[in-house]
Tab-separated table of C-alpha atoms in Angstrom:
chain	number	residue	atom	x	y	z
A	1	MET	CA	0.255	-0.239	0.222
A	2	GLN	CA	1.596	3.463	-0.587
A	3	LYS	CA	1.378	5.790	2.154
A	4	VAL	CA	0.680	9.932	1.462
A	5	ARG	CA	3.287	11.895	3.688
A	6	LEU	CA	1.673	14.621	4.916
A	7	LYS	CA	3.767	18.411	5.947
A	8	TRP	CA	2.285	19.021	9.629
A	9	VAL	CA	-0.371	21.701	10.167
A	10	LYS	CA	-0.755	24.043	12.608
A	11	ASN	CA	-3.887	23.955	14.595
A	12	ARG	CA	-4.209	26.653	17.408
A	13	GLY	CA	-7.117	25.576	18.446
A	14	LEU	CA	-5.970	22.251	19.486
A	15	ASP	CA	-2.822	23.968	20.652
A	16	HIS	CA	-4.957	25.883	22.625
A	17	LEU	CA	-6.147	22.897	24.651
A	18	ILE	CA	-2.597	21.120	25.404
A	19	GLU	CA	-1.505	24.369	26.774
A	20	ARG	CA	-4.482	24.645	29.458
A	21	THR	CA	-4.578	21.122	29.778
A	22	THR	CA	-1.003	21.343	30.670
A	23	SER	CA	-2.161	23.891	33.576
A	24	ILE	CA	-4.831	22.249	34.802
A	25	ARG	CA	-2.153	18.804	35.011
A	26	ALA	CA	0.192	20.970	37.094
A	27	SER	CA	-2.533	22.027	39.572
A	28	CYS	CA	-4.168	18.888	40.118
A	29	LEU	CA	-0.584	16.945	41.261
A	30	LEU	CA	-0.031	20.383	42.944
A	31	LEU	CA	-2.610	19.720	44.736
A	32	ASP	CA	-2.650	16.429	45.495
A	33	HIS	CA	0.932	16.738	46.827
A	34	LEU	CA	-0.088	19.354	48.684
A	35	SER	CA	-2.923	17.673	50.654
A	36	ARG	CA	-0.934	14.592	51.270
A	37	LEU	CA	1.691	16.262	53.385
A	38	PRO	CA	1.693	15.703	57.068
A	39	GLY	CA	0.867	18.589	59.341
A	40	THR	CA	-0.789	21.902	58.512
A	41	SER	CA	2.524	24.322	58.434
A	42	PRO	CA	2.471	25.596	55.002
A	43	VAL	CA	5.143	24.325	52.311
A	44	PRO	CA	8.102	26.185	51.497
A	45	ALA	CA	8.241	26.911	47.929
A	46	ARG	CA	11.852	26.318	47.648
A	47	SER	CA	10.585	22.461	48.605
A	48	LEU	CA	8.713	22.842	46.124
A	49	ALA	CA	10.544	23.994	43.220
A	50	ARG	CA	12.118	20.572	42.346
A	51	LEU	CA	8.758	19.243	41.068
A	52	GLN	CA	8.763	22.006	37.900
A	53	LYS	CA	9.458	18.619	35.703
A	54	PRO	CA	7.169	16.088	36.857
A	55	LEU	CA	4.459	18.871	36.396
A	56	GLY	CA	5.275	19.836	32.991
A	57	LEU	CA	5.540	23.547	33.964
A	58	THR	CA	7.715	25.761	30.985
A	59	VAL	CA	7.774	28.676	34.412
A	60	PRO	CA	9.087	28.369	38.096
A	61	VAL	CA	7.199	26.184	40.697
A	62	LEU	CA	7.400	29.953	42.533
A	63	ARG	CA	5.860	31.481	39.646
A	64	PHE	CA	2.769	29.347	38.382
A	65	LEU	CA	2.018	29.277	42.640
A	66	ARG	CA	1.710	33.433	42.952
A	67	ARG	CA	-0.467	33.315	39.702
A	68	HIS	CA	-3.002	31.411	41.139
A	69	PRO	CA	-3.860	32.466	44.583
A	70	THR	CA	-7.496	31.127	44.317
A	71	LEU	CA	-5.735	27.540	44.571
A	72	PHE	CA	-2.707	28.315	46.585
A	73	SER	CA	-2.493	30.869	49.516
A	74	GLU	CA	0.769	32.264	50.448
A	75	GLN	CA	2.031	33.022	54.434
A	76	PRO	CA	4.310	33.916	56.303
A	77	HIS	CA	6.040	30.215	57.313
A	78	PRO	CA	5.206	30.214	61.103
A	79	ARG	CA	8.864	29.579	62.410
A	80	PHE	CA	11.027	31.377	59.201
A	81	PRO	CA	9.466	34.517	58.692
A	82	THR	CA	11.158	35.653	55.405
A	83	LEU	CA	10.658	32.219	53.903
A	84	LEU	CA	7.738	32.280	51.071
A	85	SER	CA	5.308	29.593	52.369
A	86	PHE	CA	2.074	28.298	50.726
A	87	SER	CA	-0.887	26.638	51.255
A	88	LEU	CA	-3.946	25.501	50.062
A	89	THR	CA	-7.752	27.563	50.280
A	90	ALA	CA	-10.703	26.707	51.085
A	91	ALA	CA	-11.551	26.664	47.709
A	92	SER	CA	-8.614	24.164	47.142
A	93	HIS	CA	-10.084	21.795	49.733
A	94	THR	CA	-13.325	22.119	48.306
A	95	LEU	CA	-12.198	21.038	44.702
A	96	LEU	CA	-9.900	18.125	46.325
A	97	SER	CA	-12.982	16.439	47.302
A	98	ARG	CA	-14.729	16.683	43.966
A	99	LEU	CA	-12.115	15.026	42.182
A	100	ALA	CA	-12.165	12.255	44.859
A	101	ASP	CA	-15.542	11.487	43.966
A	102	ALA	CA	-15.209	11.731	40.242
A	103	TYR	CA	-11.809	10.137	40.563
A	104	ALA	CA	-14.478	6.566	41.533
A	105	HIS	CA	-16.446	6.698	38.496
A	106	ASP	CA	-14.178	4.493	36.317
A	107	ALA	CA	-10.773	4.352	36.647
A	108	HIS	CA	-10.109	0.836	37.903
A	109	LEU	CA	-12.150	0.038	34.125
A	110	ARG	CA	-9.444	1.989	32.634
A	111	LEU	CA	-6.665	0.863	33.777
A	112	ALA	CA	-7.975	-2.774	33.087
A	113	ARG	CA	-8.258	-1.840	29.520
A	114	LEU	CA	-4.759	-0.472	29.612
A	115	LEU	CA	-3.482	-3.792	30.820
A	116	LEU	CA	-5.154	-5.642	27.948
A	117	LEU	CA	-3.707	-3.595	25.713
A	118	THR	CA	-0.357	-4.930	26.865
A	119	ARG	CA	1.135	-8.009	25.588
A	120	SER	CA	1.405	-9.798	29.408
A	121	ARG	CA	-1.086	-7.408	31.030
A	122	SER	CA	0.925	-6.312	33.218
A	123	LEU	CA	2.926	-2.950	33.706
A	124	PRO	CA	5.745	-1.568	35.722
A	125	LEU	CA	4.095	1.150	38.171
A	126	ALA	CA	7.131	3.569	36.826
A	127	SER	CA	5.127	3.309	33.152
A	128	VAL	CA	1.797	3.933	34.581
A	129	LEU	CA	2.608	6.262	36.944
A	130	PRO	CA	3.057	9.254	34.060
A	131	LEU	CA	-0.435	8.374	32.537
A	132	ARG	CA	-1.925	8.735	36.390
A	133	PHE	CA	-3.499	12.039	35.262
A	134	ASP	CA	-3.925	11.521	32.251
A	135	LEU	CA	-6.529	8.077	32.626
A	136	GLY	CA	-8.004	10.142	35.590
A	137	LEU	CA	-5.747	7.259	38.189
A	138	PRO	CA	-5.900	8.204	42.222
A	139	PHE	CA	-3.034	8.644	43.293
A	140	ASN	CA	-2.997	5.439	45.529
A	141	PHE	CA	-4.637	3.552	42.994
A	142	ALA	CA	-1.526	0.793	43.114
A	143	ALA	CA	-2.923	0.230	47.009
A	144	ALA	CA	-6.510	0.711	46.048
A	145	PHE	CA	-7.335	-0.823	43.271
A	146	PRO	CA	-5.895	-4.214	44.198
A	147	ALA	CA	-7.333	-3.804	47.874
A	148	SER	CA	-10.874	-3.309	45.930
A	149	HIS	CA	-10.122	-5.934	43.430
A	150	PRO	CA	-8.527	-8.312	44.826
A	151	GLY	CA	-9.520	-11.365	42.209
A	152	VAL	CA	-8.572	-8.568	39.050
A	153	PHE	CA	-5.332	-6.656	40.024
A	154	ALA	CA	-2.308	-7.510	41.611
A	155	VAL	CA	0.638	-5.938	42.546
A	156	ALA	CA	4.051	-7.619	43.247
A	157	ASN	CA	7.732	-6.622	42.127
A	158	ASN	CA	7.021	-2.778	41.635
A	159	ARG	CA	4.490	-4.096	38.650
A	160	ILE	CA	0.633	-3.893	38.391
A	161	SER	CA	-1.016	-6.723	36.713
A	162	LEU	CA	-4.555	-8.167	35.641
A	163	ARG	CA	-5.649	-11.070	36.935
A	164	SER	CA	-8.697	-11.830	35.542
A	165	THR	CA	-11.671	-10.026	34.466
A	166	SER	CA	-14.545	-11.624	36.015
A	167	GLY	CA	-15.742	-8.347	37.701
A	168	LEU	CA	-15.517	-6.497	35.064
A	169	PRO	CA	-17.774	-5.490	32.701
A	170	GLU	CA	-18.537	-8.094	29.613
A	171	ASP	CA	-17.555	-5.849	26.952
A	172	ILE	CA	-14.434	-5.426	29.248
A	173	ALA	CA	-12.005	-6.097	25.855
A	174	VAL	CA	-14.183	-4.480	22.459
A	175	SER	CA	-12.099	-1.576	21.697
A	176	SER	CA	-14.823	1.632	21.436
A	177	LEU	CA	-14.428	1.819	17.600
A	178	GLN	CA	-15.783	-1.276	17.938
A	179	ARG	CA	-18.667	-0.390	20.374
A	180	ARG	CA	-19.478	3.162	18.799
A	181	HIS	CA	-19.764	1.242	15.249
A	182	ALA	CA	-22.098	-1.858	16.990
A	183	ALA	CA	-24.157	0.849	18.651
A	184	ALA	CA	-24.450	2.812	15.093
A	185	ILE	CA	-25.387	-0.100	13.598
A	186	ASP	CA	-28.891	-0.693	15.915
A	187	SER	CA	-30.014	2.808	15.292
A	188	ALA	CA	-28.511	2.880	11.154
A	189	THR	CA	-31.243	3.040	8.496
A	190	TYR	CA	-31.922	1.121	5.672
A	191	ARG	CA	-29.787	3.710	3.082
A	192	ALA	CA	-26.870	3.071	5.495
A	193	LEU	CA	-26.420	0.003	6.019
A	194	SER	CA	-26.911	-0.725	2.081
A	195	ARG	CA	-23.446	1.598	1.770
A	196	PRO	CA	-20.681	-0.701	-0.253
A	197	PRO	CA	-17.880	-2.799	2.507
A	198	SER	CA	-15.432	-0.851	0.616
A	199	SER	CA	-16.453	2.463	1.133
A	200	SER	CA	-14.882	4.931	3.475
A	201	SER	CA	-17.854	5.230	5.686
A	202	ALA	CA	-18.501	1.524	6.121
A	203	PRO	CA	-17.899	-0.030	9.425
A	204	LEU	CA	-14.942	-0.075	11.288
A	205	ALA	CA	-13.603	3.023	9.556
A	206	PHE	CA	-11.516	5.325	11.983
A	207	PRO	CA	-12.732	8.595	11.773
A	208	MET	CA	-11.107	11.724	9.924
A	209	ARG	CA	-10.773	15.352	10.203
A	210	PHE	CA	-7.862	16.189	8.027
A	211	PRO	CA	-6.751	20.173	7.813
A	212	ARG	CA	-8.416	22.622	4.717
A	213	GLY	CA	-7.270	20.592	1.864
A	214	TYR	CA	-6.109	17.709	3.037
A	215	GLY	CA	-9.091	15.864	2.864
A	216	GLY	CA	-10.457	16.582	-0.800
A	217	MET	CA	-6.847	15.497	-2.241
A	218	LYS	CA	-7.568	12.269	-4.705
A	219	LYS	CA	-4.838	10.401	-3.638
A	220	VAL	CA	-5.663	11.072	0.057
A	221	LYS	CA	-9.221	9.585	-0.677
A	222	ALA	CA	-7.650	6.831	-2.740
A	223	TRP	CA	-5.253	6.174	-0.070
A	224	MET	CA	-7.413	6.533	2.885
A	225	ASP	CA	-10.213	4.191	0.954
A	226	GLU	CA	-7.342	1.976	1.032
A	227	PHE	CA	-6.634	1.346	4.115
A	228	HIS	CA	-10.125	0.891	4.943
A	229	ARG	CA	-10.423	-1.687	3.141
A	230	LEU	CA	-7.829	-3.209	5.407
A	231	PRO	CA	-9.300	-5.575	8.127
A	232	TYR	CA	-9.176	-3.886	11.208
A	233	ILE	CA	-7.493	-6.274	14.101
A	234	SER	CA	-8.768	-4.991	17.394
A	235	PRO	CA	-6.545	-3.806	19.902
A	236	TYR	CA	-6.920	-6.107	22.335
A	237	ASP	CA	-6.634	-9.553	20.017
A	238	ASP	CA	-3.401	-11.315	19.836
A	239	ALA	CA	-1.494	-9.657	17.042
A	240	SER	CA	1.808	-12.197	17.353
A	241	GLY	CA	0.589	-13.619	14.230
A	242	ILE	CA	0.273	-10.646	11.806
A	243	ASP	CA	4.278	-9.444	9.795
A	244	PRO	CA	5.497	-6.345	11.950
A	245	GLU	CA	6.205	-5.047	8.270
A	246	SER	CA	2.762	-5.315	6.659
A	247	ASP	CA	0.133	-3.057	6.381
A	248	ILE	CA	-1.947	-4.871	8.738
A	249	TYR	CA	0.026	-4.718	11.224
A	250	GLU	CA	0.539	-1.317	10.977
A	251	LYS	CA	-3.444	-0.582	10.551
A	252	ARG	CA	-3.512	-2.614	14.031
A	253	ASN	CA	-0.649	-0.377	15.523
A	254	ILE	CA	-3.183	3.002	14.602
A	255	GLY	CA	-5.992	1.326	16.025
A	256	LEU	CA	-4.206	0.322	19.608
A	257	LEU	CA	-3.196	3.949	19.259
A	258	HIS	CA	-6.451	5.071	18.786
A	259	GLU	CA	-8.094	3.096	21.522
A	260	LEU	CA	-4.674	4.108	24.121
A	261	LEU	CA	-5.668	7.806	23.376
A	262	GLY	CA	-9.221	7.202	24.071
A	263	LEU	CA	-9.153	5.884	27.262
A	264	THR	CA	-7.364	9.165	28.208
A	265	VAL	CA	-9.755	11.860	30.072
A	266	HIS	CA	-8.704	14.504	27.857
A	267	LYS	CA	-8.294	12.684	24.943
A	268	MET	CA	-4.686	13.654	24.986
A	269	VAL	CA	-1.078	11.831	25.955
A	270	ARG	CA	2.323	13.194	25.946
A	271	ARG	CA	5.212	11.238	24.144
A	272	ASN	CA	6.803	10.566	26.051
A	273	ALA	CA	4.369	8.637	27.863
A	274	ILE	CA	3.882	6.417	25.046
A	275	ARG	CA	6.972	5.948	24.942
A	276	LEU	CA	7.297	3.941	27.999
A	277	LEU	CA	4.636	1.563	26.978
A	278	ARG	CA	6.220	0.834	23.610
A	279	GLU	CA	7.274	-3.146	24.138
A	280	GLU	CA	4.462	-3.859	25.966
A	281	LEU	CA	2.514	-2.718	23.465
A	282	GLY	CA	3.778	-3.885	20.317
A	283	LEU	CA	4.640	-0.833	18.738
A	284	PRO	CA	7.782	0.030	16.482
A	285	HIS	CA	10.765	1.480	18.130
A	286	LYS	CA	9.608	4.621	15.596
A	287	PHE	CA	5.663	5.053	16.323
A	288	THR	CA	5.575	8.750	15.823
A	289	ARG	CA	5.774	8.543	11.818
A	290	LEU	CA	2.224	7.277	12.609
A	291	PHE	CA	1.330	9.923	14.092
A	292	THR	CA	2.566	12.183	11.293
A	293	ARG	CA	1.465	9.796	8.927
A	294	TYR	CA	-2.772	9.716	9.226
A	295	PRO	CA	-3.090	13.384	10.508
A	296	GLY	CA	-6.838	12.737	9.704
A	297	VAL	CA	-6.655	10.799	12.993
A	298	PHE	CA	-3.931	12.332	15.077
A	299	TYR	CA	-2.734	15.912	15.904
A	300	LEU	CA	1.047	15.738	16.879
A	301	SER	CA	2.022	19.337	19.088
A	302	LEU	CA	4.879	20.836	20.469
A	303	LYS	CA	3.104	23.024	22.649
A	304	CYS	CA	4.395	23.695	26.363
A	305	LYS	CA	8.295	21.985	25.404
A	306	THR	CA	6.985	18.945	24.905
A	307	THR	CA	5.308	16.427	21.774
A	308	THR	CA	1.511	16.053	23.080
A	309	VAL	CA	-0.471	13.751	20.659
A	310	VAL	CA	-4.041	14.248	20.450
A	311	LEU	CA	-7.206	12.713	19.227
A	312	ARG	CA	-8.628	14.859	16.791
A	313	GLU	CA	-12.187	13.106	17.019
A	314	GLY	CA	-12.673	13.588	20.432
A	315	TYR	CA	-12.722	17.296	20.256
A	316	GLU	CA	-15.562	19.190	18.033
A	317	ARG	CA	-15.414	23.093	18.256
A	318	GLY	CA	-12.869	22.940	21.377
A	319	LYS	CA	-14.952	21.255	22.945
A	320	LEU	CA	-14.644	17.150	24.645
A	321	VAL	CA	-17.302	14.910	22.671
A	322	GLU	CA	-17.518	13.161	25.071
A	323	GLN	CA	-16.936	14.699	28.485
A	324	HIS	CA	-15.733	12.983	31.392
A	325	PRO	CA	-16.961	13.665	34.798
A	326	LEU	CA	-13.471	14.113	36.071
A	327	ALA	CA	-12.930	16.680	32.990
A	328	ALA	CA	-16.139	18.518	33.875
A	329	VAL	CA	-14.526	18.568	37.921
A	330	ARG	CA	-11.044	19.871	35.871
A	331	ASP	CA	-13.173	22.657	34.023
A	332	LYS	CA	-13.844	23.863	37.112
A	333	VAL	CA	-10.105	23.684	38.196
A	334	HIS	CA	-9.595	25.918	35.752
A	335	TYR	CA	-12.183	28.102	36.271
A	336	VAL	CA	-10.548	28.576	39.467
A	337	MET	CA	-7.439	28.949	38.306
A	338	ARG	CA	-8.475	31.859	35.487
A	339	THR	CA	-10.443	33.825	38.747
A	340	GLY	CA	-7.214	34.042	40.518
A	341	VAL	CA	-5.328	35.566	37.207
A	342	LEU	CA	-7.804	37.749	36.589
A	343	TYR	CA	-8.623	39.519	40.352
A	344	ARG	CA	-5.579	38.047	41.620
A	345	GLY	CA	-6.585	38.393	45.377
A	346	LYS	CA	-10.140	39.233	45.285
A	347	GLY	CA	-10.539	36.267	43.055
A	348	LEU	CA	-11.679	34.010	45.972
A	349	SER	CA	-14.692	36.168	46.560
A	350	LYS	CA	-15.545	36.698	43.017
A	351	LEU	CA	-15.709	32.532	42.820
A	352	VAL	CA	-18.896	30.430	41.881
A	353	LEU	CA	-18.225	27.224	43.179
A	354	ASP	CA	-21.862	25.541	42.793
A	355	GLU	CA	-22.918	22.678	40.626
A	356	ASP	CA	-24.293	24.634	37.924
A	357	VAL	CA	-21.643	26.324	35.792
A	358	THR	CA	-22.586	30.652	35.123
A	359	GLU	CA	-22.489	32.589	32.378
A	360	GLU	CA	-18.940	33.660	33.662
A	361	GLU	CA	-17.635	30.984	34.776
A	362	GLY	CA	-18.214	29.817	31.225
A	363	ALA	CA	-16.666	32.369	29.893
A	364	LEU	CA	-13.231	32.192	31.943
A	365	ASN	CA	-12.718	28.343	30.840
A	366	GLY	CA	-12.190	29.097	27.745
A	367	GLU	CA	-15.573	29.292	25.844
A	368	GLU	CA	-14.988	32.495	24.163
A	369	PHE	CA	-12.432	30.172	21.760
A	370	GLU	CA	-15.185	28.248	20.595
A	371	GLY	CA	-14.822	28.469	16.856
A	372	GLU	CA	-11.303	30.082	16.972
A	373	GLY	CA	-9.699	27.376	14.707
A	374	MET	CA	-10.726	24.523	16.807
A	375	ASP	CA	-11.409	22.531	13.508
A	376	GLY	CA	-8.031	23.541	11.831
A	377	ASP	CA	-9.558	25.646	9.328
A	378	ALA	CA	-8.289	28.829	10.574
A	379	ASP	CA	-4.744	27.710	10.958
A	380	VAL	CA	-3.530	26.086	7.887
A	381	GLU	CA	0.181	26.569	7.040
A	382	CYS	CA	1.408	25.834	3.037
A	383	PHE	CA	2.036	21.953	3.463
A	384	ARG	CA	2.882	19.362	0.494
A	385	MET	CA	2.405	15.759	-0.987
A	386	GLU	CA	4.613	12.899	-1.794
A	387	ILE	CA	4.342	9.363	-2.767
A	388	VAL	CA	6.231	6.955	-1.182
A	389	ASP	CA	7.313	3.724	-1.475
A	390	ASP	CA	6.961	1.235	1.770
A	391	ASP	CA	10.660	0.438	2.269
A	392	GLY	CA	11.630	4.339	1.767
A	393	SER	CA	14.244	5.257	3.877
A	394	ALA	CA	13.042	8.306	3.922
A	395	ASP	CA	10.970	7.648	6.901
A	396	ASP	CA	13.630	7.401	8.998
A	397	VAL	CA	12.879	10.885	10.394
A	398	ASP	CA	9.984	12.689	9.710
A	399	ASP	CA	9.793	16.131	7.629
A	400	GLU	CA	8.444	17.536	10.049
A	401	GLY	CA	11.329	16.854	12.705
A	402	TYR	CA	10.041	14.536	14.679
A	403	SER	CA	12.120	11.816	15.768
A	404	ASP	CA	11.783	8.930	17.402
A	405	GLY	CA	15.135	8.799	18.234
């Protein structure tokens, strides 16, 4: 199968969402860290400086803390008055309580599906921890899940494994693409069911959202039709008998990455976190080319000084298509953060933390960005296309500069 290589196209709307989610991630991790520290004394800022890289911040931790006074209250240390210290505000404790309730929604199912995607149904805890925020796992999942589901999870030698799927839903090993198409068939009309199976809209076709100009290209359409006609291999099925160099295995990898991103709360994940799972998932060494080769499925961004992959179908006009309850609470976190940025010290008096989103809260949460290039139409840069052979050596490093080395 010939492959069409498309130049990377910037999407300002998705870049904004990545930047927003990165700030929410840092705030949630800091809230979690500060809430678990013993004692009630404020925490010195210098002891939090080492967390800048794990938090994914592009600014110093002290600057981030001072930027959001509605979450982190700056006060002198009781023993050393000149030492900058921080504690949680009343709004932070309210948000922590809501986050704890949202974690209990279906976190164990997400972890179970992640383990089912691996070859050995197990992962090192060091590989799961970077995905804790993305999968919506509580900080103590390594101890809580085996205790609450002893027949399902087990932890030994710093690895968490899936013992059995008994007690889990029957469709635990059914991909989101399969579930979606099964639901579509149940509600489909006669006209939709009469489409030929070779059509790009046939069942188990990946939703494609190309930037402007890509989807109308005849060569791109022909390539995608050929790609969709390949058999779909569920990422939960054993793929050991498939040639790793075949087109079918590549489609299997696309399905696996599609499912992995679909498991995340915000439909995005950092590439470095995927690299930690590469061997267990059976991905090729240079897996980044899969993202750049299929820009209709994935969006690759260098925002916030890291490489992040976004599932395009997960967002519609800047909003999550299927919002998880945890994402709704994190939107509240962002609202509290933005209130502190706008009103500074007076932000606490402006907060509205009831269950209904007010008009002001909606604006602060970023709804003013709705329609601003969220589907990539407003930020298309020049691009080129070329037909390359499957064994072309030009694939070693992507044209866009993304390398898996």
